[in-house]
Coordinates of C-alpha atoms in Angstrom, one line a residue:
M1 CA 80.2 102.4 109.8
T2 CA 84.0 103.0 110.8
V3 CA 86.7 100.6 109.5
R4 CA 86.9 99.4 113.7
E5 CA 83.0 98.4 113.5
S6 CA 83.7 96.8 109.9
I7 CA 86.2 94.9 111.9
R8 CA 84.5 94.4 114.9
T9 CA 81.8 92.6 112.6
T10 CA 83.9 90.7 111.3
L11 CA 85.5 89.5 114.2
A12 CA 81.9 88.3 115.5
F13 CA 81.5 86.5 112.4
A14 CA 84.8 84.6 112.7
A15 CA 84.0 83.8 116.5
S16 CA 80.6 82.3 115.0
L17 CA 82.4 80.4 112.8
K18 CA 83.2 77.9 115.5
R19 CA 79.7 77.3 116.3
N20 CA 78.2 77.4 112.9
R21 CA 80.4 76.3 109.3
Q22 CA 77.2 76.9 107.3
E23 CA 78.8 79.8 105.8
S24 CA 82.5 80.0 104.2
S25 CA 83.5 83.8 104.2
T26 CA 82.9 87.1 105.2
S27 CA 84.8 90.5 104.5
M28 CA 85.8 93.7 106.9
N29 CA 85.3 95.8 103.7
H30 CA 83.9 99.5 104.2
S31 CA 82.4 101.1 101.2
A32 CA 84.4 104.3 101.5
S33 CA 87.7 102.6 103.2
K34 CA 91.1 102.2 100.8
V35 CA 91.6 99.3 102.7
S36 CA 90.3 96.1 102.8
C37 CA 90.4 93.5 105.2
Q38 CA 88.8 89.9 104.9
T39 CA 89.0 86.8 106.9
K40 CA 87.4 83.2 105.2
D41 CA 87.1 79.9 106.8
D42 CA 90.2 80.8 109.1
P43 CA 89.7 83.4 111.7
G44 CA 93.7 82.8 112.3
I45 CA 94.6 84.7 109.3
W46 CA 93.3 88.2 107.8
H47 CA 94.0 89.2 104.5
V48 CA 95.0 92.7 104.3
D49 CA 94.6 94.6 101.0
L50 CA 95.6 98.2 99.9
A51 CA 92.4 98.8 98.1
A52 CA 93.2 101.9 96.0
P53 CA 94.3 100.6 92.4
P54 CA 96.1 100.6 90.3
T55 CA 98.8 102.4 92.2
N56 CA 97.5 102.0 96.2
I57 CA 98.8 105.1 97.1
L58 CA 99.6 105.6 100.9
D59 CA 98.1 108.7 101.6
Q60 CA 96.1 110.4 104.6
D61 CA 93.0 108.3 104.0
M62 CA 94.8 105.0 103.9
I63 CA 97.6 104.9 106.4
P64 CA 94.9 105.6 109.7
Q65 CA 92.7 103.0 108.2
L66 CA 96.1 100.7 108.0
T67 CA 96.8 101.4 111.6
E68 CA 93.6 101.0 112.8
I69 CA 93.5 97.5 111.6
F70 CA 96.6 96.7 113.2
R71 CA 95.8 98.1 116.5
E72 CA 92.5 95.9 115.9
A73 CA 95.2 93.2 115.4
A74 CA 96.8 93.7 118.5
I75 CA 93.8 92.7 120.6
T76 CA 92.9 89.6 118.7
A77 CA 93.8 86.8 120.9
S78 CA 93.3 84.1 118.0
L79 CA 95.1 86.1 115.0
K80 CA 98.0 83.9 114.0
A81 CA 99.3 86.1 110.9
V82 CA 98.3 89.1 108.6
V83 CA 98.7 88.7 105.0
L84 CA 99.3 92.3 103.2
S85 CA 98.8 92.9 99.8
G86 CA 98.1 95.3 97.3
Q87 CA 94.5 95.1 94.9
G88 CA 95.3 95.1 91.4
E89 CA 98.6 94.6 89.4
H90 CA 100.6 96.4 91.7
F91 CA 101.3 96.1 95.8
S92 CA 102.0 100.0 96.2
Y93 CA 103.6 103.0 94.6
G94 CA 104.6 104.3 97.9
V95 CA 103.5 107.5 100.1
S96 CA 101.5 110.4 98.3
I97 CA 104.0 112.6 96.7
Q98 CA 101.5 115.9 97.3
E99 CA 102.1 115.2 101.2
H100 CA 105.9 115.5 100.6
R101 CA 105.3 119.3 100.5
P102 CA 106.9 121.3 103.3
Q103 CA 103.4 122.2 104.5
E104 CA 102.0 118.7 104.8
V105 CA 105.2 116.5 105.6
A106 CA 105.7 116.6 109.5
A107 CA 102.4 115.3 109.4
M108 CA 102.7 112.5 107.0
L109 CA 105.7 111.2 108.4
E110 CA 103.9 111.1 112.0
R111 CA 101.1 109.1 110.4
F112 CA 103.2 107.0 108.1
H113 CA 105.7 106.3 110.9
G114 CA 102.9 105.6 113.5
L115 CA 101.8 103.1 111.4
F116 CA 105.3 100.7 111.5
L117 CA 104.8 101.2 115.5
A118 CA 101.3 99.9 115.3
M119 CA 102.5 97.1 113.4
N120 CA 105.3 96.1 116.1
A121 CA 103.0 96.7 118.6
A122 CA 100.5 94.1 117.0
A123 CA 103.3 91.4 117.5
V124 CA 101.8 89.4 114.8
P125 CA 103.5 87.3 111.9
L126 CA 103.1 89.8 109.0
L127 CA 103.3 88.3 105.5
A128 CA 103.8 90.2 102.6
V129 CA 102.6 90.0 98.8
V130 CA 104.3 91.8 96.3
R131 CA 103.1 91.6 92.9
G132 CA 104.1 94.9 90.4
R133 CA 105.6 98.1 91.5
C134 CA 106.4 97.9 95.3
L135 CA 108.1 101.2 95.7
G136 CA 109.2 103.9 98.3
G137 CA 106.9 103.4 101.2
G138 CA 105.4 101.1 99.9
L139 CA 108.6 98.6 99.7
E140 CA 109.2 99.8 103.7
L141 CA 106.0 98.5 104.4
A142 CA 106.6 95.2 102.9
A143 CA 110.1 94.9 104.2
Y144 CA 109.0 95.5 107.7
C145 CA 107.2 92.4 107.3
H146 CA 108.3 88.8 108.7
R147 CA 108.4 87.2 105.3
V148 CA 108.1 88.5 101.7
F149 CA 106.7 86.9 99.0
A150 CA 106.9 88.2 95.7
T151 CA 106.7 87.4 91.8
P152 CA 109.9 86.9 89.9
D153 CA 109.0 90.2 87.6
A154 CA 108.0 92.6 90.4
E155 CA 109.8 95.8 90.7
M156 CA 111.1 96.8 94.2
G157 CA 113.0 100.2 95.0
L158 CA 113.2 103.1 96.8
P159 CA 113.1 106.2 94.2
E160 CA 113.2 109.1 97.0
I161 CA 116.7 110.0 96.3
K162 CA 115.5 111.0 92.7
L163 CA 113.0 113.3 94.2
G164 CA 115.8 115.2 96.1
V165 CA 114.7 113.4 99.4
F166 CA 115.5 109.9 101.3
A167 CA 113.2 107.2 103.0
P168 CA 113.6 107.5 106.4
A169 CA 111.9 104.4 107.7
G170 CA 113.7 102.2 104.8
S171 CA 117.1 103.4 106.1
L172 CA 116.4 101.7 109.3
I173 CA 114.5 98.7 108.1
L174 CA 116.7 97.7 105.0
P175 CA 120.3 97.4 107.2
T176 CA 118.7 94.1 109.4
R177 CA 116.8 92.7 106.3
V178 CA 119.9 93.0 103.5
G179 CA 122.8 94.5 105.3
Q180 CA 124.3 97.7 105.0
R181 CA 125.6 96.8 101.1
H182 CA 122.4 96.4 99.6
T183 CA 120.9 99.0 101.8
D184 CA 122.9 101.7 100.8
D185 CA 123.0 100.4 96.8
L186 CA 119.1 101.0 97.1
C187 CA 119.0 104.0 98.9
L188 CA 122.0 106.1 97.3
S189 CA 121.2 104.8 93.6
G190 CA 117.3 104.8 93.4
R191 CA 117.1 102.0 91.2
T192 CA 114.7 99.0 91.1
V193 CA 115.4 95.4 91.2
T194 CA 113.2 92.4 90.5
G195 CA 111.6 89.8 92.7
E196 CA 115.1 87.5 91.5
Q197 CA 117.3 90.2 92.1
A198 CA 115.6 91.2 95.8
L199 CA 115.6 87.5 96.6
A200 CA 119.4 87.1 96.0
M201 CA 119.5 90.2 98.2
G202 CA 117.5 89.0 101.2
L203 CA 115.0 91.7 100.4
V204 CA 112.3 88.9 99.5
D205 CA 112.0 85.4 101.2
Q206 CA 110.1 83.5 98.4
V207 CA 109.7 84.2 94.6
S208 CA 106.7 82.4 93.1
P209 CA 104.4 83.1 90.0
H210 CA 101.5 83.2 92.6
P211 CA 102.6 84.5 95.9
K212 CA 99.8 85.0 97.7
T213 CA 99.1 81.1 97.2
A214 CA 102.7 80.9 98.4
A215 CA 102.3 82.9 101.0
E216 CA 98.9 81.2 102.5
E217 CA 100.6 77.6 102.1
W218 CA 103.6 79.0 104.4
Y219 CA 101.2 80.1 106.8
R220 CA 99.3 76.7 107.0
E221 CA 102.8 74.8 107.3
H222 CA 104.3 76.8 109.6
L223 CA 101.8 79.1 111.5
R224 CA 98.3 77.5 111.5
P225 CA 99.6 74.5 113.9
R226 CA 101.0 77.0 116.7
S227 CA 99.8 78.7 119.5
A228 CA 98.6 82.2 118.8
A229 CA 99.9 83.1 122.1
A230 CA 103.5 81.5 121.5
L231 CA 103.6 83.2 118.1
R232 CA 102.9 86.7 119.5
H233 CA 105.4 86.2 122.2
A234 CA 108.1 84.8 119.6
A235 CA 107.3 87.5 117.2
R236 CA 107.8 90.0 120.0
A237 CA 110.9 88.5 121.2
S238 CA 112.5 88.2 118.1
R239 CA 112.3 91.7 117.3
L240 CA 113.2 93.4 120.8
R241 CA 116.3 94.7 119.9
F242 CA 115.5 95.9 116.6
A243 CA 112.0 97.4 117.6
H244 CA 113.7 99.5 120.3
D245 CA 116.3 100.4 118.0
F246 CA 113.9 101.2 115.2
E247 CA 111.8 103.4 117.3
R248 CA 114.6 105.6 119.1
Q249 CA 116.3 105.9 115.5
L250 CA 113.0 106.6 113.9
A251 CA 113.1 109.8 115.8
Q252 CA 116.3 110.9 114.8
V253 CA 116.2 110.2 111.3
T254 CA 112.7 112.1 111.4
K255 CA 114.6 115.3 113.0
L256 CA 117.1 115.1 109.8
Y257 CA 114.4 114.6 107.3
L258 CA 112.5 117.8 108.5
N259 CA 115.2 120.0 110.2
E260 CA 117.8 119.3 107.6
L261 CA 116.8 118.1 104.7
M262 CA 113.5 120.0 104.2
T263 CA 115.7 123.4 104.6
T264 CA 117.2 122.9 101.1
R265 CA 116.3 123.7 97.9
D266 CA 116.8 120.5 96.2
A267 CA 114.3 118.8 98.3
Q268 CA 111.9 120.8 97.3
E269 CA 112.5 121.3 93.9
G270 CA 112.7 117.4 93.6
I271 CA 109.2 117.5 94.9
E272 CA 108.0 120.0 93.1
A273 CA 109.2 118.9 89.5
F274 CA 107.8 115.3 90.0
L275 CA 104.2 117.1 90.7
E276 CA 105.0 119.2 87.5
K277 CA 106.1 116.5 85.4
R278 CA 109.5 118.0 84.5
A279 CA 112.8 117.0 85.2
P280 CA 114.4 118.4 88.3
V281 CA 117.1 121.4 88.0
W282 CA 119.3 120.7 91.2
S283 CA 121.0 123.6 92.6
D284 CA 123.2 121.2 95.0
S285 CA 122.0 123.5 98.2

């Protein structure tokens, strides 16, 4: 069964809930999938988990599965929210470092950036639930959501600069969420911040020891009473300028990354040093 077929199976069940409340929950899990998507007694909310613990690496298998889920979300009229979280102790360590190598990086960026375009096209409120480490591509994914709920001790950052590269999507997403000053801080230093510190920056919207519960409560209070059609249009309208700028500028930073950064010795040295578990030796070229 494909991810699409698995989702459709659950959507059919969600429709049947209106006619038969004897069953309380169902799952869109696919045994070979690195993504879990569940709906319980409310078809208006999907619980999407990165299902490759402990690190939940965003790789060539997981990213297309996530993209497919958001494509399905775009055509599910009753959907009012997607809650995105990571199974296990961590949200995600980010995109696979192996896929940052010169021979793979172009395809990786195309896949990963396509995920953001699918999330935007879905035009459904996105709620990120962050526990543990949320780094690199994981942070980009969470920050793209409309609201971020995190534990006080969550570890959030863009460590790409330590590998001799930078975060293309994060460079564009963060200014809208935290402003240029904090964007420069996180992108240039590569440091991590706690959930509490991220809250002060505006990177996180709510801190709680139980962020998933907090996200579900926010949904029940603010989204479930609303029209799904109205929420779709509001989500599209509120991000109209950002989405336009993001798509245009994403192409620009991708060219900067592939055509300029990846021709430097240090970009390749940083990636290889990480994979070889050694300190990089920078040549500043």
